[in-house]
XYZ file of C-alpha atoms in Angstrom:
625
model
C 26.362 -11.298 -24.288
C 24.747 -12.679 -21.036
C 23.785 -9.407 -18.285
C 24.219 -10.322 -14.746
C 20.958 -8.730 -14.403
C 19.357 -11.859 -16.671
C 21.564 -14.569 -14.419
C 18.824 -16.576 -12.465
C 18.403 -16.401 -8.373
C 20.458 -19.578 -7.255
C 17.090 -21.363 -5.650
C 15.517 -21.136 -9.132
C 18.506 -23.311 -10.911
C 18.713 -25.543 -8.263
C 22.066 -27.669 -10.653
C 23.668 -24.688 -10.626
C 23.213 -23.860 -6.924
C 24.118 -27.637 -6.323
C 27.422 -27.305 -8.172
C 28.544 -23.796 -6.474
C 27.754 -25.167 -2.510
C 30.066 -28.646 -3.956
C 32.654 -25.859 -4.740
C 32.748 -24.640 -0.737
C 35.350 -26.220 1.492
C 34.668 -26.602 4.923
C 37.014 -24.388 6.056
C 36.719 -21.250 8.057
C 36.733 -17.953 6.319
C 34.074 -15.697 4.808
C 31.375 -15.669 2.110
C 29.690 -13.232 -0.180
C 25.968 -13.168 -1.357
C 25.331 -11.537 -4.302
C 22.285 -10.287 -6.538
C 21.475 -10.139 -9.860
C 23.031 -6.671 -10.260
C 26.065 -7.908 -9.004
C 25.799 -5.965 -6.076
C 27.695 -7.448 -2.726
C 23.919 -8.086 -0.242
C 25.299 -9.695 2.702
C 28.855 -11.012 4.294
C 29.175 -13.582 6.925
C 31.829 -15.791 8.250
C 31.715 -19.243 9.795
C 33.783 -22.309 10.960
C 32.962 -24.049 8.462
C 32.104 -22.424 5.034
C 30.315 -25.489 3.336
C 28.014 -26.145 6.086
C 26.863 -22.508 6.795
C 26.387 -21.017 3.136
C 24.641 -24.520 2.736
C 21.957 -23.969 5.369
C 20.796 -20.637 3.584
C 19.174 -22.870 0.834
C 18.247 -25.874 3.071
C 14.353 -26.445 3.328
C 12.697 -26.519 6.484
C 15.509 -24.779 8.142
C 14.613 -21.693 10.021
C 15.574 -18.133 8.992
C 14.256 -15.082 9.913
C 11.984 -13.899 7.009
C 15.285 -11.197 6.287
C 17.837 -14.026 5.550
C 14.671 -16.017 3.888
C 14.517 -12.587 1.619
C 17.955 -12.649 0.898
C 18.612 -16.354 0.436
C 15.751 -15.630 -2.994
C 17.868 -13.200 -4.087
C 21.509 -14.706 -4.516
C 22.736 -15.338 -8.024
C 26.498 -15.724 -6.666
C 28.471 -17.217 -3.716
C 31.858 -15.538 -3.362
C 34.323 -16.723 -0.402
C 37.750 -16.071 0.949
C 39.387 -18.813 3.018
C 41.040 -18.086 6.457
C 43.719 -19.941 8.300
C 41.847 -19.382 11.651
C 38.500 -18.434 13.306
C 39.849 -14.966 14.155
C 41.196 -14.213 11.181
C 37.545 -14.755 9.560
C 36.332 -12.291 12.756
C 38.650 -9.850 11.959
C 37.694 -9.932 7.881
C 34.072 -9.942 8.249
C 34.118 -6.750 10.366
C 36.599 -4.589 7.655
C 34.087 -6.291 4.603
C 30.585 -5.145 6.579
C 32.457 -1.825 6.629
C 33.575 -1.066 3.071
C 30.542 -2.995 1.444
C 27.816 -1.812 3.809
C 25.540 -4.897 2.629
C 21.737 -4.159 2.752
C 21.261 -7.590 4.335
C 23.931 -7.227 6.752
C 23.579 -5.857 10.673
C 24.668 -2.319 9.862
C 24.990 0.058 13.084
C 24.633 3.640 13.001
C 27.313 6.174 12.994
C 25.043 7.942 15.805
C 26.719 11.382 16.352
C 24.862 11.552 20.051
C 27.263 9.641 21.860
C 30.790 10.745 22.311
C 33.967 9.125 22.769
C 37.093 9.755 23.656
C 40.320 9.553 22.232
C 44.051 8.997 23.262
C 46.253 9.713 20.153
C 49.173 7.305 20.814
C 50.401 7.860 17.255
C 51.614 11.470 18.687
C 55.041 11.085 20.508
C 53.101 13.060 23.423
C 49.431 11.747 23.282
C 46.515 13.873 23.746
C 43.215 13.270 25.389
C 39.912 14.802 23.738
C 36.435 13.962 23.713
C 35.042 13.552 20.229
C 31.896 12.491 17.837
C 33.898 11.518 15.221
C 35.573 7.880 15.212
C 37.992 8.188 12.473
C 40.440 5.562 12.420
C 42.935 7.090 10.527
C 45.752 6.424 12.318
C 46.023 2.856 13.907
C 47.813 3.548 17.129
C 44.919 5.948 18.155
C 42.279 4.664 20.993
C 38.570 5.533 21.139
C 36.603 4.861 24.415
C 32.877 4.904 24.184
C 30.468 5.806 22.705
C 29.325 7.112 26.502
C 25.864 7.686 27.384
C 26.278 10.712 29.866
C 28.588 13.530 28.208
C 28.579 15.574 31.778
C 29.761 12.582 33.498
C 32.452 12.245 30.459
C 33.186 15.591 30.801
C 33.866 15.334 34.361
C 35.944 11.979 34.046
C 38.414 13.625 31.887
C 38.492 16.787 34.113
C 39.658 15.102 37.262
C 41.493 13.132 35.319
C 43.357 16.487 34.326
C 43.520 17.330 37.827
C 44.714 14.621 39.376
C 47.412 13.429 37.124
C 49.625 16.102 35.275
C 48.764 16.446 31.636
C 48.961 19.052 28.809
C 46.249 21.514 29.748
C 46.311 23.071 26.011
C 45.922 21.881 22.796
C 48.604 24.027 21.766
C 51.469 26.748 23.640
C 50.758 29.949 24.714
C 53.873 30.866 23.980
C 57.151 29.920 21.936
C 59.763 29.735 24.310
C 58.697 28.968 27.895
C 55.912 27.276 29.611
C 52.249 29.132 30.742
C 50.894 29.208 34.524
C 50.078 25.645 34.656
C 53.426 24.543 34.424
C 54.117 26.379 37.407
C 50.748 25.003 39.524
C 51.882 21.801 38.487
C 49.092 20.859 36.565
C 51.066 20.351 33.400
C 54.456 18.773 33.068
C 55.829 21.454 30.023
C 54.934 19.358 27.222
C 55.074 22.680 25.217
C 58.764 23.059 26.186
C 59.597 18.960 25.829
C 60.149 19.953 29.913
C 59.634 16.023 29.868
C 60.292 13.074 28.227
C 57.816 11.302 25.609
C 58.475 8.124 27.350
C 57.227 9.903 30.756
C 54.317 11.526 29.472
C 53.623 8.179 27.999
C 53.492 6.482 31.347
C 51.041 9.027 33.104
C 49.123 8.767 29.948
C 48.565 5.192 30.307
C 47.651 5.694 34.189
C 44.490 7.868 32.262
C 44.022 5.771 29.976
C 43.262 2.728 32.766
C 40.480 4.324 34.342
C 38.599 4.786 30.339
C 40.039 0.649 30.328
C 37.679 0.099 33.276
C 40.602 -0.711 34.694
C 40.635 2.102 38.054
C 40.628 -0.451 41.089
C 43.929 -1.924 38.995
C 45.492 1.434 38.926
C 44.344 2.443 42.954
C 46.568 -0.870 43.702
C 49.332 0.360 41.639
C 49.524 3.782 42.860
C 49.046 2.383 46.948
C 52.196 0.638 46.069
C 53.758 3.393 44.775
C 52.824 5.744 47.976
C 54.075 2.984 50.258
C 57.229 2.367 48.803
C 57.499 6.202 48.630
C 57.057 6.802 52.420
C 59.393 3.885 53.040
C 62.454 5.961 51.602
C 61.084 8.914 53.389
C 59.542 10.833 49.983
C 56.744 12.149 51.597
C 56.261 15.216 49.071
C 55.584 12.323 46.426
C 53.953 10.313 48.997
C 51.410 12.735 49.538
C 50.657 13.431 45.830
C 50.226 9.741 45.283
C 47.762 9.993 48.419
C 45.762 12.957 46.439
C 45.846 10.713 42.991
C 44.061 7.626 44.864
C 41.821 10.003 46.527
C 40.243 11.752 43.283
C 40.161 8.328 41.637
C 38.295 6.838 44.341
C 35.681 9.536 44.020
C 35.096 8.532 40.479
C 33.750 5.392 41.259
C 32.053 6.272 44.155
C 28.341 4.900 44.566
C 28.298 2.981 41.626
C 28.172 -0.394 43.326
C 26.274 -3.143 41.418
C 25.278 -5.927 43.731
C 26.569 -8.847 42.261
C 27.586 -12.099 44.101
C 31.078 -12.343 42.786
C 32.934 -8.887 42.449
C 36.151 -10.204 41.415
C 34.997 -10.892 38.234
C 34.727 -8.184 35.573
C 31.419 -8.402 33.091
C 30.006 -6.985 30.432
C 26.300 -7.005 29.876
C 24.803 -6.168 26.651
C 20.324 -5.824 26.025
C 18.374 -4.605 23.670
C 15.027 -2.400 23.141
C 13.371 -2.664 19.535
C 10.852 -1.253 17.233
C 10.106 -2.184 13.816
C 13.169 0.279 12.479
C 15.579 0.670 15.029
C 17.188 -0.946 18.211
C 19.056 0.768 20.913
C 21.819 -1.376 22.406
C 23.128 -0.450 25.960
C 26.434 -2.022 26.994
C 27.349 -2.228 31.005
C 30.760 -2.775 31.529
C 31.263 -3.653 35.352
C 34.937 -4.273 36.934
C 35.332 -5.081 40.615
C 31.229 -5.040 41.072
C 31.269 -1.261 39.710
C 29.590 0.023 37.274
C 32.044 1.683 35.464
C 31.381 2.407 31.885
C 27.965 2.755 30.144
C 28.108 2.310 26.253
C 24.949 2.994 23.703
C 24.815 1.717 19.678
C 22.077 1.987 17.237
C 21.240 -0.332 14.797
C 18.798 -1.530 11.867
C 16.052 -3.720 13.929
C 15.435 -5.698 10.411
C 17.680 -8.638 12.241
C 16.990 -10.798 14.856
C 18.243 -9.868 18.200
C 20.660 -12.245 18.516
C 22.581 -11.266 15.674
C 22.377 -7.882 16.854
C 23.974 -8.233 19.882
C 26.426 -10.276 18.470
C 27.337 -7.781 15.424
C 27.631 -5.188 18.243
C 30.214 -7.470 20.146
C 32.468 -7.973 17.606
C 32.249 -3.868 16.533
C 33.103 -2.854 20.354
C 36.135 -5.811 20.919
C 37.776 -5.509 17.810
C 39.904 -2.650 18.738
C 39.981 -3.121 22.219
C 43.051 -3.895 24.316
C 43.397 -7.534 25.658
C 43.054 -6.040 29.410
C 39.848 -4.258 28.024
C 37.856 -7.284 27.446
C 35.932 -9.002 30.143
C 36.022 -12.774 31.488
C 32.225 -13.176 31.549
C 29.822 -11.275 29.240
C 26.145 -11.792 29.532
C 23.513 -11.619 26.425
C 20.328 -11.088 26.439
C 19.799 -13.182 23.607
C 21.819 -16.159 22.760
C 24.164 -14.940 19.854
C 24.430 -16.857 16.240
C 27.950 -17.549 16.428
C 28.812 -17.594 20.675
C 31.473 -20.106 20.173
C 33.453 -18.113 17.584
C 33.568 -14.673 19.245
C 34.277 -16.890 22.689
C 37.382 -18.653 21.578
C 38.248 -15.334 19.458
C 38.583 -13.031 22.746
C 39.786 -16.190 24.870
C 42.772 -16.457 22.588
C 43.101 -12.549 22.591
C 43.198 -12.288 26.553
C 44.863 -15.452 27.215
C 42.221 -16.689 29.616
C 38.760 -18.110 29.279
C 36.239 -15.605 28.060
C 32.503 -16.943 28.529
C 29.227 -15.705 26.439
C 25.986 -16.955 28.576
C 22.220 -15.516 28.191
C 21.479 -16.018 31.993
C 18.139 -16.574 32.557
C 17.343 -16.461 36.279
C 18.819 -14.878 39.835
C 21.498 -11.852 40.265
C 22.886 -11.873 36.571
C 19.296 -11.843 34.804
C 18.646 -9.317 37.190
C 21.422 -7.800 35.614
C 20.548 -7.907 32.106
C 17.184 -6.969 32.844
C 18.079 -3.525 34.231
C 20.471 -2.982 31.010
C 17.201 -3.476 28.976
C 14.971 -1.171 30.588
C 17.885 1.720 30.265
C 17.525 0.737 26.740
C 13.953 1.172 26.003
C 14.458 4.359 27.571
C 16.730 5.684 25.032
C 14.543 3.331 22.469
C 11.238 5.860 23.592
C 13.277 8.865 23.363
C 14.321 7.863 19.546
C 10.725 7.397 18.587
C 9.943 10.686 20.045
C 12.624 12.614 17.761
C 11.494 9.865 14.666
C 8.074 10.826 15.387
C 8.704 14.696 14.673
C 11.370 13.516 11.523
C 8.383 11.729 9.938
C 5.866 14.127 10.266
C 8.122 16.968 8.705
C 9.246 14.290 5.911
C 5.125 13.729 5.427
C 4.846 17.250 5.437
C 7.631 17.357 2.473
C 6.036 14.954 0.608
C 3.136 16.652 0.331
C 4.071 19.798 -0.430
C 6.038 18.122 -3.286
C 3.968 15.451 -4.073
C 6.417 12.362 -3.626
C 4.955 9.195 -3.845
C 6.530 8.042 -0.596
C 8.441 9.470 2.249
C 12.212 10.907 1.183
C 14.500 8.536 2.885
C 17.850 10.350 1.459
C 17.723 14.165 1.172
C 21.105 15.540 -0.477
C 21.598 19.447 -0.265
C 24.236 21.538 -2.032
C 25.805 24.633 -1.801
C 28.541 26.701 -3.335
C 30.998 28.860 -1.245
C 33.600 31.668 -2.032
C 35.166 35.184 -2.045
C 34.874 36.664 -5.441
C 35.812 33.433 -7.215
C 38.776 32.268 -5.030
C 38.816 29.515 -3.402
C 35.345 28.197 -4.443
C 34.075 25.035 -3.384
C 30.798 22.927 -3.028
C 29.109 20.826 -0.460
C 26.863 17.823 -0.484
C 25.503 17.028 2.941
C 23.151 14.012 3.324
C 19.835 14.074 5.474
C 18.645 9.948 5.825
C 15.138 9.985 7.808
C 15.484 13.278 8.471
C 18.500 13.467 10.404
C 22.198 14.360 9.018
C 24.035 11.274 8.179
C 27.704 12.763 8.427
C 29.500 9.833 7.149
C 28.054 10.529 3.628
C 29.034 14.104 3.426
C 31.026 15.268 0.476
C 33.206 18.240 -0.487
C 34.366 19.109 -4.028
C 36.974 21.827 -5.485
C 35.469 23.502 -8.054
C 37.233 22.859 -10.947
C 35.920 25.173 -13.736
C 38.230 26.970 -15.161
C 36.754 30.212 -15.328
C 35.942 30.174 -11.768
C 38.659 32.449 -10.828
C 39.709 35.481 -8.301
C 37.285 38.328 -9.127
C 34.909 36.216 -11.605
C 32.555 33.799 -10.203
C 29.706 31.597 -11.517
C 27.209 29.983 -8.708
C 24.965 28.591 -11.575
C 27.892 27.119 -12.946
C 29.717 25.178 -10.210
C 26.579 23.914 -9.316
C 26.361 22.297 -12.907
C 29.929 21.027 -11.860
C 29.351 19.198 -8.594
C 26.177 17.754 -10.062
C 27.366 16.266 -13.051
C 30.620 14.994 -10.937
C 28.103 13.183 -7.903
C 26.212 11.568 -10.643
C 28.641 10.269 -13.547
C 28.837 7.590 -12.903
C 24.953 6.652 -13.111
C 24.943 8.793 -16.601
C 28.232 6.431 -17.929
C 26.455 2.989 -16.872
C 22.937 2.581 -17.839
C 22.889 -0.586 -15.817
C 23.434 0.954 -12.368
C 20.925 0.387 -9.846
C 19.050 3.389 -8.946
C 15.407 2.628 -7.570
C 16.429 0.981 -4.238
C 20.360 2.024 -4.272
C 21.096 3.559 -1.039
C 23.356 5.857 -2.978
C 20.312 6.925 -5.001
C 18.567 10.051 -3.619
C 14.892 10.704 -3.030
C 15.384 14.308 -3.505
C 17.744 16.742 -4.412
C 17.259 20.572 -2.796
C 19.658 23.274 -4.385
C 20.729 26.258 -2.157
C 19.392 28.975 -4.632
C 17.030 30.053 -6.452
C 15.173 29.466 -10.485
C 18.516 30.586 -11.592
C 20.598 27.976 -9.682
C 17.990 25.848 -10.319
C 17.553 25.769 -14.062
C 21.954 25.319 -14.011
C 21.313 22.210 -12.025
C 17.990 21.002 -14.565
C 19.880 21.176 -18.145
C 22.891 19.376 -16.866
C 20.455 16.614 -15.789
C 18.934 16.915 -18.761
C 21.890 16.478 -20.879
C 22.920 13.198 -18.686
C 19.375 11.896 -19.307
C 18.979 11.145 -15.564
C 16.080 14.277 -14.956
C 13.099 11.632 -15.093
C 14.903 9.858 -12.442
C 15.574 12.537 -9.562
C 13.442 14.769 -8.060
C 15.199 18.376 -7.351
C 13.986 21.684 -6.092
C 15.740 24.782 -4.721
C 15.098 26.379 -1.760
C 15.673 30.517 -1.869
C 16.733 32.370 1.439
C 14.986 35.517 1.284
C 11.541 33.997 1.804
C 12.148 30.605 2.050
C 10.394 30.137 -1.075
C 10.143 26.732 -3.124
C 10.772 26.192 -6.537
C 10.194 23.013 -8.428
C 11.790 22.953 -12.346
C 9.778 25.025 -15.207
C 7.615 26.822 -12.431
C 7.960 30.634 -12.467
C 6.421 30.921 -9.256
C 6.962 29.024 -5.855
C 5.078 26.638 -4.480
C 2.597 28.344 -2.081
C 4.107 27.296 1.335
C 4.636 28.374 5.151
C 8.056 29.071 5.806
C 7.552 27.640 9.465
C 5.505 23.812 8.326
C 7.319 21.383 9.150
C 8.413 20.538 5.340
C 9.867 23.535 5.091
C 11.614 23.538 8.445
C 13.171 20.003 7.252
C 14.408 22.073 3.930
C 15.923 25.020 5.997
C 17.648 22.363 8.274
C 19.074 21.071 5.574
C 19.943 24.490 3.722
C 22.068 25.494 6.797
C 23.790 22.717 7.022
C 24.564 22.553 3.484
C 25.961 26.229 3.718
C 28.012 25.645 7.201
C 29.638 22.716 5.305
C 30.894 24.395 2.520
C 31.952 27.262 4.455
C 33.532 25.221 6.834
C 35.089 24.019 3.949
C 36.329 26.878 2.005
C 37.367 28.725 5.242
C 39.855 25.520 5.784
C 41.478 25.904 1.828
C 41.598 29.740 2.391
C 43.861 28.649 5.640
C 45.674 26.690 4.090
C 46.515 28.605 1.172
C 47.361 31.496 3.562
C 49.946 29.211 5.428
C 51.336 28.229 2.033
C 51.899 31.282 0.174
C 55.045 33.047 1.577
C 56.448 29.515 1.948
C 55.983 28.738 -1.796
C 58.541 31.616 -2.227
C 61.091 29.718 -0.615
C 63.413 27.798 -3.128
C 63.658 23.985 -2.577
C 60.821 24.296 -0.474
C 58.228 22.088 -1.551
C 54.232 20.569 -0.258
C 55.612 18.049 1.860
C 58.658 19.951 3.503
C 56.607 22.757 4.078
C 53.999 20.382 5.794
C 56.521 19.023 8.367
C 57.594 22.935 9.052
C 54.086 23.695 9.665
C 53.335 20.672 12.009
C 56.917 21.358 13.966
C 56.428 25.229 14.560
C 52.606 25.492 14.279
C 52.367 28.813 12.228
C 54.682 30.984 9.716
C 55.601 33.932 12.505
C 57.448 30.821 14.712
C 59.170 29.743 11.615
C 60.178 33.286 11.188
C 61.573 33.651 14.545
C 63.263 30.560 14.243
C 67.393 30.249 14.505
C 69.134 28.220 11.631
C 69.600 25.429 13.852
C 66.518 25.403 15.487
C 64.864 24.424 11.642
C 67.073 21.713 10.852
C 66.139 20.327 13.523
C 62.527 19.350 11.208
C 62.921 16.145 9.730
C 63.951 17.163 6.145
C 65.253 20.108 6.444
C 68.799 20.050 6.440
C 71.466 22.722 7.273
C 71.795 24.243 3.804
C 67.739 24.516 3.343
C 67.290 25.926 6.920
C 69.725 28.406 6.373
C 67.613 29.635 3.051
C 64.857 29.820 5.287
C 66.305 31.688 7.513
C 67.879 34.463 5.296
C 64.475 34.766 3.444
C 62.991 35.863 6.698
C 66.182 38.478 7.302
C 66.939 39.337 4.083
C 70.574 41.574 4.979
């Protein structure tokens, strides 16, 4: 039987690569590249399929020496027809996300930058700032990611202050509103004092000013006041008149001197080294400048497609009065006339793409790249220190290159109960969140009073890497999934758990582990009585002890969160009838077990599943007679 690994690169069986491109239709839609291992290497899209996928192979045409390097290494052309452009957009964007294609703009998940998010899925939205974009629920929002967390941070705290809004994340108390209910700073969300729909509204007035959208709301609240004082309400009058005040002070003196100030613009540049690019995003409404964005990305591409991978990342979740009528590139873009008619048809006017190149708007684009080489110089400053401790590890260890991926583990407990594990994921030197794991210890001797470290470390490490012990044919050297070096929270005896298991799943040639003891921070490599004669304070080490802690706050995190949950659970699993998801829905209703206990019968089936007869069993389990 015929390996894909033995299957010919197309542009070496030149019939065969004929016969697949004949096979295209000119359609719109996306393609797949992939390599001998069958692995997916890159994802595009294009008006027309044939044409593009076509020009990959074409001689004479010019590629960047990235594509050119890719094009030699397709062995298979995959594609999924589309009815429309967008559609194709939309497809590419969730593909590049799942398949993460080495070939493929990729940007960073780059935990600097915050956002902020309005969770619209809630029937009374909150507002938070946050690192994390998880789009877990699809009615959420996330605005950013902003440069300047104070001047976030100050946004959202007028924000609170001028408009009323829940001031905690949850009550102080069970059965009446705190103090800022009564300063009117809050409208007694707690209490359901309003309506979801109202909330909703003043929400939405928040939400405009993240939107870019705060001269639109000024106009909308000066109507307000004026209609207001016409029927003689000049209490709410007045408070309108305090709202357009503090919003006018958020955009104060942050002109941008622009010839036309009707029109809103974004402006997008880019600074570059040979492994990175920093991406700054102006987004200007009513000539103010009032949203600065930041993205990191691979620098392997050529600008263009950069910028243009970056555009379709920021406007594919955005609202319809979010995008702008004009953006301006620094570079022209691959595919301009696809995203253009793409957001045209989404805001129902004309959206234009143009790389100006003299007067006001180059102007323009030329201050957005200097901000970015800014933030460009202060990334090679921090990847100057990462390398030198990742030289310093290599050394000490004797790799033959740098450690790219660094994956630490540690166990965490009480006794036995609860016991989990943590992988945590260091790429260049700096933690690369999105590929944390966590794992449940599953051993069954692992119990309450009885617990084995060495063990459960055998566990998680012969779960991460199964799947590389079952298939022979995996790729490892060059795998992105494949570390460079393992480091085990422990010491020889943690170690040596970690080595047979390896061992047994023939894989110990292939990966390089140590362990990394706490009392001395003290190195030990496999078979070697004695650790390696280090400084606890070289930069090697440092990157080890970095790494360490963050493997043991993970876990802990981790275990503290089942130990919760158990907690919550275990005088509810009493109750008959009672089960996981029921007592889920009680928990997210009352927020903890002493406000279910203090509950009335009626007041609990009011909780969507829990009818009359269960709430009363509830109830009488909390008072026995």
């Amino acid at each position: 039987m015929t390996t894909s690994a033995q299957i010919l690169p197309l542009v070496k069986d030149p019939e065969r690569l004929e016969n697949r491109l004949a096979e295209i239709p000119p359609e719109p839609g996306v393609y797949f590249m992939r390599d001998g291992s069958d692995r997916i290497i890159y994802i595009g899209k294009s008006r027309k399929l044939r044409s593009r996928v076509r020009s990959y192979f074409r001689e004479g045409y010019t590629k960047s020496e990235r594509i050119a390097t890719m094009a030699r290494q397709v062995t298979e052309i995959e594609f999924i027809v589309t009815d429309t452009e967008a559609e194709a957009l939309a497809l590419e964007a969730n593909l590049i996300k799942q398949h993460q294609p080495y070939f493929n703009v990729l940007l960073k998940d780059d935990k600097k930058y915050p956002y902020v998010c309005i969770t619209w899925s809630e029937d009374y939205p909150r507002i938070f700032i946050t690192r994390k974009r998880q789009l877990g629920k699809e009615k959420d929002k996330f605005y950013g990611p902003y440069t300047d967390t104070g001047l976030l941070r100050e946004i959202l705290r007028i924000s609170k202050r001028i408009f009323s809004l829940r001031q905690r994340p949850q009550p102080l108390f069970k059965d009446r509103p705190c103090l800022n209910y009564d300063m009117g700073r809050c409208p007694g969300v707690c209490q359901q004092l309003i309506s979801p729909s109202e909330y909703r509204k003043t929400v939405q007035k928040v939400a405009m000013v993240f939107q870019g959208r705060t001269q639109e709301l000024i106009d909308i609240l000066s109507e307000q006041m004026h209609k207001a004082a016409e029927a003689l309400n000049f209490e709410s009058a007045a408070r309108i008149r305090d709202q357009i005040s503090g919003l006018k002070s958020l955009t104060a003196d942050q002109k941008v001197s622009l010839p036309d100030d009707t029109v809103s613009r974004d402006a997008i540049a880019l600074a570059a080294d040979t492994q990175h690019a920093c991406i700054q995003l102006f987004q200007i409404r009513a000539g103010q400048l009032v949203g600065r964005l930041a993205f990191v990305a691979d620098a392997q591409a050529e600008p263009g497609a950069i910028l243009q991978r970056v555009l379709e990342e920021h406007y594919q979740t955005a609202d319809a009065v979010e995008i702008p009528t004009e953006i301006l590139v620094q570079h022209e873009l691959p595919d301009t006339e696809i995203l253009a008619d793409v957001l045209t048809q989404r805001k129902g006017r004309k959206v234009t793409i143009v790389a100006p190149q003299r007067q006001t708007k180059a102007e323009l684009i030329e201050m957005v790249e200097r901000n970015a080489q800014y933030e460009l110089q202060r990334m090679q400053k921090l990847g100057d220190r990462n390398t030198q401790a990742m030289q310093d590890l290599a050394d000490i260890l004797d790799l033959p290159e740098l450690p790219h991926r660094i994956e630490g583990y540690d166990i965490s407990h009480i006794q036995g109960s609860n016991a989990v594990a943590s992988q945590v994921v260091f790429i260049d030197g700096l933690p690369a969140k999105q590929n944390y794991r966590h794992y449940k210890i599953k051993n069954p001797t692992v119990t309450i009073g009885h617990s084995d470290d060495f063990a459960s470390l055998a566990e998680v490490i012969q779960r991460r890497f199964r799947k590389y012990s079952e298939d022979s044919q995996l790729p490892r050297a060059g795998n992105p999934d494949w570390p460079d070096l393992i480091m085990i929270d422990g010491g020889k005896g943690q170690l040596s758990s970690v080595v047979a298991v390896l061992q047994e799943m023939n894989l110990l040639e292939d990966l390089r582990v140590v362990s990394l003891a706490k009392q001395r921070e003290e190195i030990f490599l496999p078979g070697e009585s004695q650790p390696l004669p280090t400084d606890a304070e070289q930069p090697g080490v440092q990157l080890l002890r970095r790494l360490r802690d963050e493997a043991h706050r993970f876990a802990v995190s981790f275990h503290r969160q089942q130990r919760s949950d158990k907690l919550k659970r275990s005088r509810l699993d009493e109750i008959p009838g009672l089960g996981h998801h029921r007592q889920k829905q009680l928990l997210g209703h009352f927020r903890s077990v002493d406000y279910i206990r203090q509950a009335t019968p009626a007041q609990l089936a009011e909780v969507p599943g829990i009818g009359p007869r269960l709430a009363q069993e509830i109830y009488d389990y909390f008072h026995p007679a």
